[in-house]
Short mmCIF file of C-alpha atoms in Angstrom, two decimals:
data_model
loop_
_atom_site.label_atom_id
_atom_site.label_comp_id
_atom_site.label_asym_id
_atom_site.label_seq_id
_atom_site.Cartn_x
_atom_site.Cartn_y
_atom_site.Cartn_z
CA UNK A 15 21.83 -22.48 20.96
CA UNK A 16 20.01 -23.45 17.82
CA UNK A 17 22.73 -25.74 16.03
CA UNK A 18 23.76 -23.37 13.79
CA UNK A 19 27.82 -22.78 13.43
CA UNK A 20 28.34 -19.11 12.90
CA UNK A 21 31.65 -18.38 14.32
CA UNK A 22 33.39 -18.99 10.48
CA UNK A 23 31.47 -15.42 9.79
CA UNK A 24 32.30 -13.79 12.83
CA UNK A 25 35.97 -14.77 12.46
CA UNK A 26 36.11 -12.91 8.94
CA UNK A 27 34.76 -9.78 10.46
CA UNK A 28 37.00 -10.05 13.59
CA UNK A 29 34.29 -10.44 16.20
CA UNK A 30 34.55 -12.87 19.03
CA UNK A 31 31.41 -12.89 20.95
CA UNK A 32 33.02 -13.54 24.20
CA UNK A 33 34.86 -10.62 24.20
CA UNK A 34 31.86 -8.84 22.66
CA UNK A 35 30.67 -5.87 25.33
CA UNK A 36 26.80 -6.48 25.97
CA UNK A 37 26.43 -3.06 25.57
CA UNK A 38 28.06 -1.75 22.96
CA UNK A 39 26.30 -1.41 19.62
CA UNK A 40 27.29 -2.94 16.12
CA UNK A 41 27.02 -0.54 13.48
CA UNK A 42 24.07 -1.11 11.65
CA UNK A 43 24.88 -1.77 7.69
CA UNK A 44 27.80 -4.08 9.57
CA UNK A 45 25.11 -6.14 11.25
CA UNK A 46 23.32 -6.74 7.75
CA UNK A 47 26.27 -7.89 6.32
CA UNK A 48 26.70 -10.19 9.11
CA UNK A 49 23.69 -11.50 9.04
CA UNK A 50 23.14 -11.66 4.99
CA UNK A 51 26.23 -13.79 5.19
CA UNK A 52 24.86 -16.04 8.22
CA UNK A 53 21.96 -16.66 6.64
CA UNK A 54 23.58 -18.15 3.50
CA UNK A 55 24.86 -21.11 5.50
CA UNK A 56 21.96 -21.54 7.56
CA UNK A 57 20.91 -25.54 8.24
CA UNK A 58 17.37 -25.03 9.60
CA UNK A 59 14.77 -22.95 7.36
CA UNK A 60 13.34 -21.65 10.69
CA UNK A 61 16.00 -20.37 12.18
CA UNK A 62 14.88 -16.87 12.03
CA UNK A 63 11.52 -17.48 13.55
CA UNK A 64 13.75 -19.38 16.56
CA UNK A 65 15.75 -16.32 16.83
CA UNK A 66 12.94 -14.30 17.46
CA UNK A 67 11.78 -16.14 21.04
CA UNK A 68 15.50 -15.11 22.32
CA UNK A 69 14.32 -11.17 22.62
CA UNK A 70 13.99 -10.79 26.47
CA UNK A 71 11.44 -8.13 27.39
CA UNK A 72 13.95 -7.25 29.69
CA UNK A 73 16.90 -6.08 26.90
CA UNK A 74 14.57 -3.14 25.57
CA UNK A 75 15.41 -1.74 29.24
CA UNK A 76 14.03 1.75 29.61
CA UNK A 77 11.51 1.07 26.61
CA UNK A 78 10.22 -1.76 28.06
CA UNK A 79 8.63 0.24 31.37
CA UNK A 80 7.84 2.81 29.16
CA UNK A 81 5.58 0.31 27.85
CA UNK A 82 4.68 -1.17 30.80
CA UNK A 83 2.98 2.09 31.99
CA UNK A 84 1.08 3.09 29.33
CA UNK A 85 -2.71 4.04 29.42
CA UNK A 86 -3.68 0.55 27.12
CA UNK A 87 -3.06 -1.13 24.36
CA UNK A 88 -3.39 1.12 22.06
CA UNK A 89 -0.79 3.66 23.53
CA UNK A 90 1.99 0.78 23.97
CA UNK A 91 2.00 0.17 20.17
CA UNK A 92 1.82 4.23 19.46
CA UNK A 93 5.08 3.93 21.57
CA UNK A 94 6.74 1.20 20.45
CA UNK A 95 6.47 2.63 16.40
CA UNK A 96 7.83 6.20 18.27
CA UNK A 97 10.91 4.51 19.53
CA UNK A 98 11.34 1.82 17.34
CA UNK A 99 14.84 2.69 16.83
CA UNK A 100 15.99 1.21 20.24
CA UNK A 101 14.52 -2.10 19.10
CA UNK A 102 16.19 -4.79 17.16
CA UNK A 103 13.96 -3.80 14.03
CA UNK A 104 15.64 -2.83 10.81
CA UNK A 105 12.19 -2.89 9.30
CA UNK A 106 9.76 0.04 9.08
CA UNK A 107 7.01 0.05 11.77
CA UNK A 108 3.45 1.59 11.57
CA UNK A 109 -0.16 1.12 12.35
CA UNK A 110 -3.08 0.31 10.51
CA UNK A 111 -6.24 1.36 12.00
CA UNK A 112 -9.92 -0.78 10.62
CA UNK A 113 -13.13 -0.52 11.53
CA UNK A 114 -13.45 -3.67 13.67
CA UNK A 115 -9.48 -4.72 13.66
CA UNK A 116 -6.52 -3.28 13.22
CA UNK A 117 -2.76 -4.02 12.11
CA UNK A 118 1.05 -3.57 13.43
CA UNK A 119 2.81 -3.33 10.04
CA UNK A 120 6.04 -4.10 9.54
CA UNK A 121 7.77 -2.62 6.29
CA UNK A 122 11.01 -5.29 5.90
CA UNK A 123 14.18 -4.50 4.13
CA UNK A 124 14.78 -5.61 1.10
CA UNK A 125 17.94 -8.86 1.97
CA UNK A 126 19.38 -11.14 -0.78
CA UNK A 127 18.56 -14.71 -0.80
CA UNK A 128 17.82 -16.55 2.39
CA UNK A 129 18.70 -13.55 4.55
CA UNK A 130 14.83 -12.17 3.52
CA UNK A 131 13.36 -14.82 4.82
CA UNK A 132 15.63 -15.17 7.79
CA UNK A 133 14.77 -11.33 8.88
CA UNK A 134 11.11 -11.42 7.92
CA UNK A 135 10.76 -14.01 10.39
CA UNK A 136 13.33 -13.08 12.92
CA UNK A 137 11.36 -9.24 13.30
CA UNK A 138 7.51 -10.89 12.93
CA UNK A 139 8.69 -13.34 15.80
CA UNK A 140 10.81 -10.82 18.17
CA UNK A 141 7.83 -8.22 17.61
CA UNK A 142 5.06 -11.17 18.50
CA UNK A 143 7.28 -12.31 21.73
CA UNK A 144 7.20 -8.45 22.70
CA UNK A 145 3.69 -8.44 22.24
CA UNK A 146 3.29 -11.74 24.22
CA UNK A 147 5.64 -10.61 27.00
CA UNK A 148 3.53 -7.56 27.50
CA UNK A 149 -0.05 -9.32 27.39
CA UNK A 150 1.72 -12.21 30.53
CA UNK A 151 3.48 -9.84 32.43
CA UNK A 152 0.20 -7.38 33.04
CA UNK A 153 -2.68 -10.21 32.56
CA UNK A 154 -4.42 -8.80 29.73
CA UNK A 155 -5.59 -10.28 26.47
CA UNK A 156 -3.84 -8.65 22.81
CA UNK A 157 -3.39 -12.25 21.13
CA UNK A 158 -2.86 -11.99 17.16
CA UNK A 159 -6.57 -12.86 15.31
CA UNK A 160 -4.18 -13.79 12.14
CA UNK A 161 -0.58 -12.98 10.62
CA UNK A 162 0.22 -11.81 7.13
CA UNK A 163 4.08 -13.02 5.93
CA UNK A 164 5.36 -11.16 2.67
CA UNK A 165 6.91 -14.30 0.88
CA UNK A 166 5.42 -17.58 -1.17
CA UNK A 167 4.08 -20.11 1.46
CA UNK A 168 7.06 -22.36 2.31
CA UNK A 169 6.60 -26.29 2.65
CA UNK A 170 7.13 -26.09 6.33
CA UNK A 171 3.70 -23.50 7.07
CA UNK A 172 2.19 -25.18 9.55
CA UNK A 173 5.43 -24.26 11.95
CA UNK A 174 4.23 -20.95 11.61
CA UNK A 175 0.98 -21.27 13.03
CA UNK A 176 1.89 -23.50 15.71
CA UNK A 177 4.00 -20.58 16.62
CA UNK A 178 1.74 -18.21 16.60
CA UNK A 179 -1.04 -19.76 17.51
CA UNK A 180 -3.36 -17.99 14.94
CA UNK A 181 -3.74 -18.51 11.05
CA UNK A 182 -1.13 -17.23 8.93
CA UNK A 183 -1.43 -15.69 5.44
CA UNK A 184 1.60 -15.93 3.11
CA UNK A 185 2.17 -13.99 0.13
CA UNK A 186 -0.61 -11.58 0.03
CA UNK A 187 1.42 -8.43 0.36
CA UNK A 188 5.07 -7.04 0.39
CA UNK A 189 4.34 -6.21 4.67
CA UNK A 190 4.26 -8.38 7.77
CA UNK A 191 1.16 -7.69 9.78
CA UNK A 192 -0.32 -8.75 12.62
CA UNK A 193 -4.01 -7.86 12.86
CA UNK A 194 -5.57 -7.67 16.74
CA UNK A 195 -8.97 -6.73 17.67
CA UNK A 196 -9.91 -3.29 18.40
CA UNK A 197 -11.47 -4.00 21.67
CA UNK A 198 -8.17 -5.63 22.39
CA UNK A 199 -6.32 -2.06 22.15
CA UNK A 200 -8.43 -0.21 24.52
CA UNK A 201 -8.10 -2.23 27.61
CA UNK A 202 -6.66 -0.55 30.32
CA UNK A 203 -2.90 -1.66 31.64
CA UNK A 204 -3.15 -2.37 35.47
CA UNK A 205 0.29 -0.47 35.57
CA UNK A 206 -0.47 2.74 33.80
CA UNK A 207 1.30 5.05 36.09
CA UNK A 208 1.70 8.84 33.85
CA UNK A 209 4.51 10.11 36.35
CA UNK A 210 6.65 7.27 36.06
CA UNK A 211 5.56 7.09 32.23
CA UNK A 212 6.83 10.65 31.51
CA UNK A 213 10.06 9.67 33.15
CA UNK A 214 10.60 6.58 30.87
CA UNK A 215 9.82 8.73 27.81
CA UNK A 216 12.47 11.33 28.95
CA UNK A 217 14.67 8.09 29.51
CA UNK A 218 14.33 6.62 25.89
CA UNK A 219 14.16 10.52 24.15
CA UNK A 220 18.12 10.44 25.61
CA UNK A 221 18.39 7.18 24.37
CA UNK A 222 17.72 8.49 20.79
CA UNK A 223 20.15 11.08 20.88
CA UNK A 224 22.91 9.20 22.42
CA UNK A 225 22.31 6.68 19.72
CA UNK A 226 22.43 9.30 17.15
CA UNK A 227 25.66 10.42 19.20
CA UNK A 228 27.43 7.45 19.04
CA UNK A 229 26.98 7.06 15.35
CA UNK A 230 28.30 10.14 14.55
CA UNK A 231 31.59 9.63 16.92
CA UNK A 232 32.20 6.40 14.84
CA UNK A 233 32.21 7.84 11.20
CA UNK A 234 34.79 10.56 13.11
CA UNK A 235 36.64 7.89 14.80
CA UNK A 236 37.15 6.06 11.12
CA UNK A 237 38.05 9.42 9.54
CA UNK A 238 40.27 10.15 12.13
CA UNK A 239 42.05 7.08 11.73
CA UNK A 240 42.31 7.29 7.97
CA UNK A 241 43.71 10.72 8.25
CA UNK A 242 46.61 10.49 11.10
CA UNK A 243 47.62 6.65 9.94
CA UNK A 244 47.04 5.79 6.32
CA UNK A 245 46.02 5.78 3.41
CA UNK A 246 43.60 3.62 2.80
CA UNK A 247 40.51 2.42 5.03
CA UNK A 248 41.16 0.51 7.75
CA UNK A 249 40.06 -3.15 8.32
CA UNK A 250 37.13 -3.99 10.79
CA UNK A 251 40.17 -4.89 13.05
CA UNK A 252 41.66 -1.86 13.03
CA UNK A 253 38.37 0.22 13.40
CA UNK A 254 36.93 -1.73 16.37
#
């Protein structure tokens, strides 16, 4: 959808993305490598910031009515740093509470060459459309008051602010952070529901252990594999 030829990289790791189940999940130091190699041949220097607006608020599934029904603001983002694991994040997520204003921080990983970039921007732009998707879908008002980026300023800045619609700061710190007003994060959802919110939670806690689950069937999967039909480790053929 963006221009961008990637099937060369997903050929060499023998993926073939219409054959790819929607719901099954790539392992996650495989879907670094992926993308570190991806980002190499990227054309566009804002490709990860374009990647960002394809994060439906309807692909967090369970998380995303968790969200729906919290008590405000404030509780949505205490829930989305709880369960950030069933995001698309490989980035650390906190909050940082001020006086007046207050910031969703976002710790990235440390990439190699243009894949930094390409992640700092794809995470700061999927969190932001989260964020948006939230503020449409219930009618409130949680719109960024500015946006800190880790790197040097690029030539192409202004982009960012266009799509963000707030000033951006580059280079100030080694975080992302998106600073909202305080009086932002205490107004009330119109779908705050607590019976249907304990539900969801109960919903994503299973989610976090089946994740945890699945990982561990995997690495015994591989083992398995390596013990009953060689000698050496299999290809990323053989163990998909």
């Amino acid at each position: 959808d963006l221009g961008e030829d990637i099937q060369p990289t997903l050929d060499r790791y023998g993926m073939d993305l219409d054959k790819v189940d929607p719901a099954a999940r790539i392992e996650r130091s495989l879907e670094l490598k992926i993308y570190v190699e991806i980002a190499e041949h990227l054309k566009d220097p804002l490709a990860g910031l374009k990647v960002g607006t394809f994060f439906g608020f309807a692909g967090y599934g369970s998380l995303s009515m968790l969200l729906m029904t919290c008590a405000n603001a404030y509780e949505a983002l205490q829930v989305g740093i709880r369960y950030q694991q069933l995001t698309f994040l490989f980035g650390h997520l906190r909050f940082e509470p001020g006086n007046t204003q207050s910031a969703l921080v976002l710790s990235p990983i440390a990439l190699p060459g243009h894949a930094y970039r390409f992640r700092v921007d794809g995470e700061l732009s999927g969190t932001y459309k989260l964020v948006r998707d939230i503020q449409l879908a219930l009618g409130v008002n949680i719109h960024a008051l500015r946006m800190e980026i880790p790197y040097d300023r690029p030539s192409d800045a202004e982009a960012y602010e266009a799509h963000f619609n707030c000033p951006v700061i580059f280079g100030r710190s080694t975080d992302i952070r998106i600073w909202i007003n305080n009086t932002a994060l205490q107004l009330r959802f119109p779908t705050a529901d607590p019976m249907a919110h304990a539900m969801y939670k109960t919903l994503c806690d299973q989610q976090l252990v089946a994740q945890r689950n699945d990982m561990s069937l995997l690495t015994d999967k591989v083992l398995s594999h390596l013990d009953l039909f060689s000698e050496h480790f299999p290809s990323v053929i053989e163990v998909a």
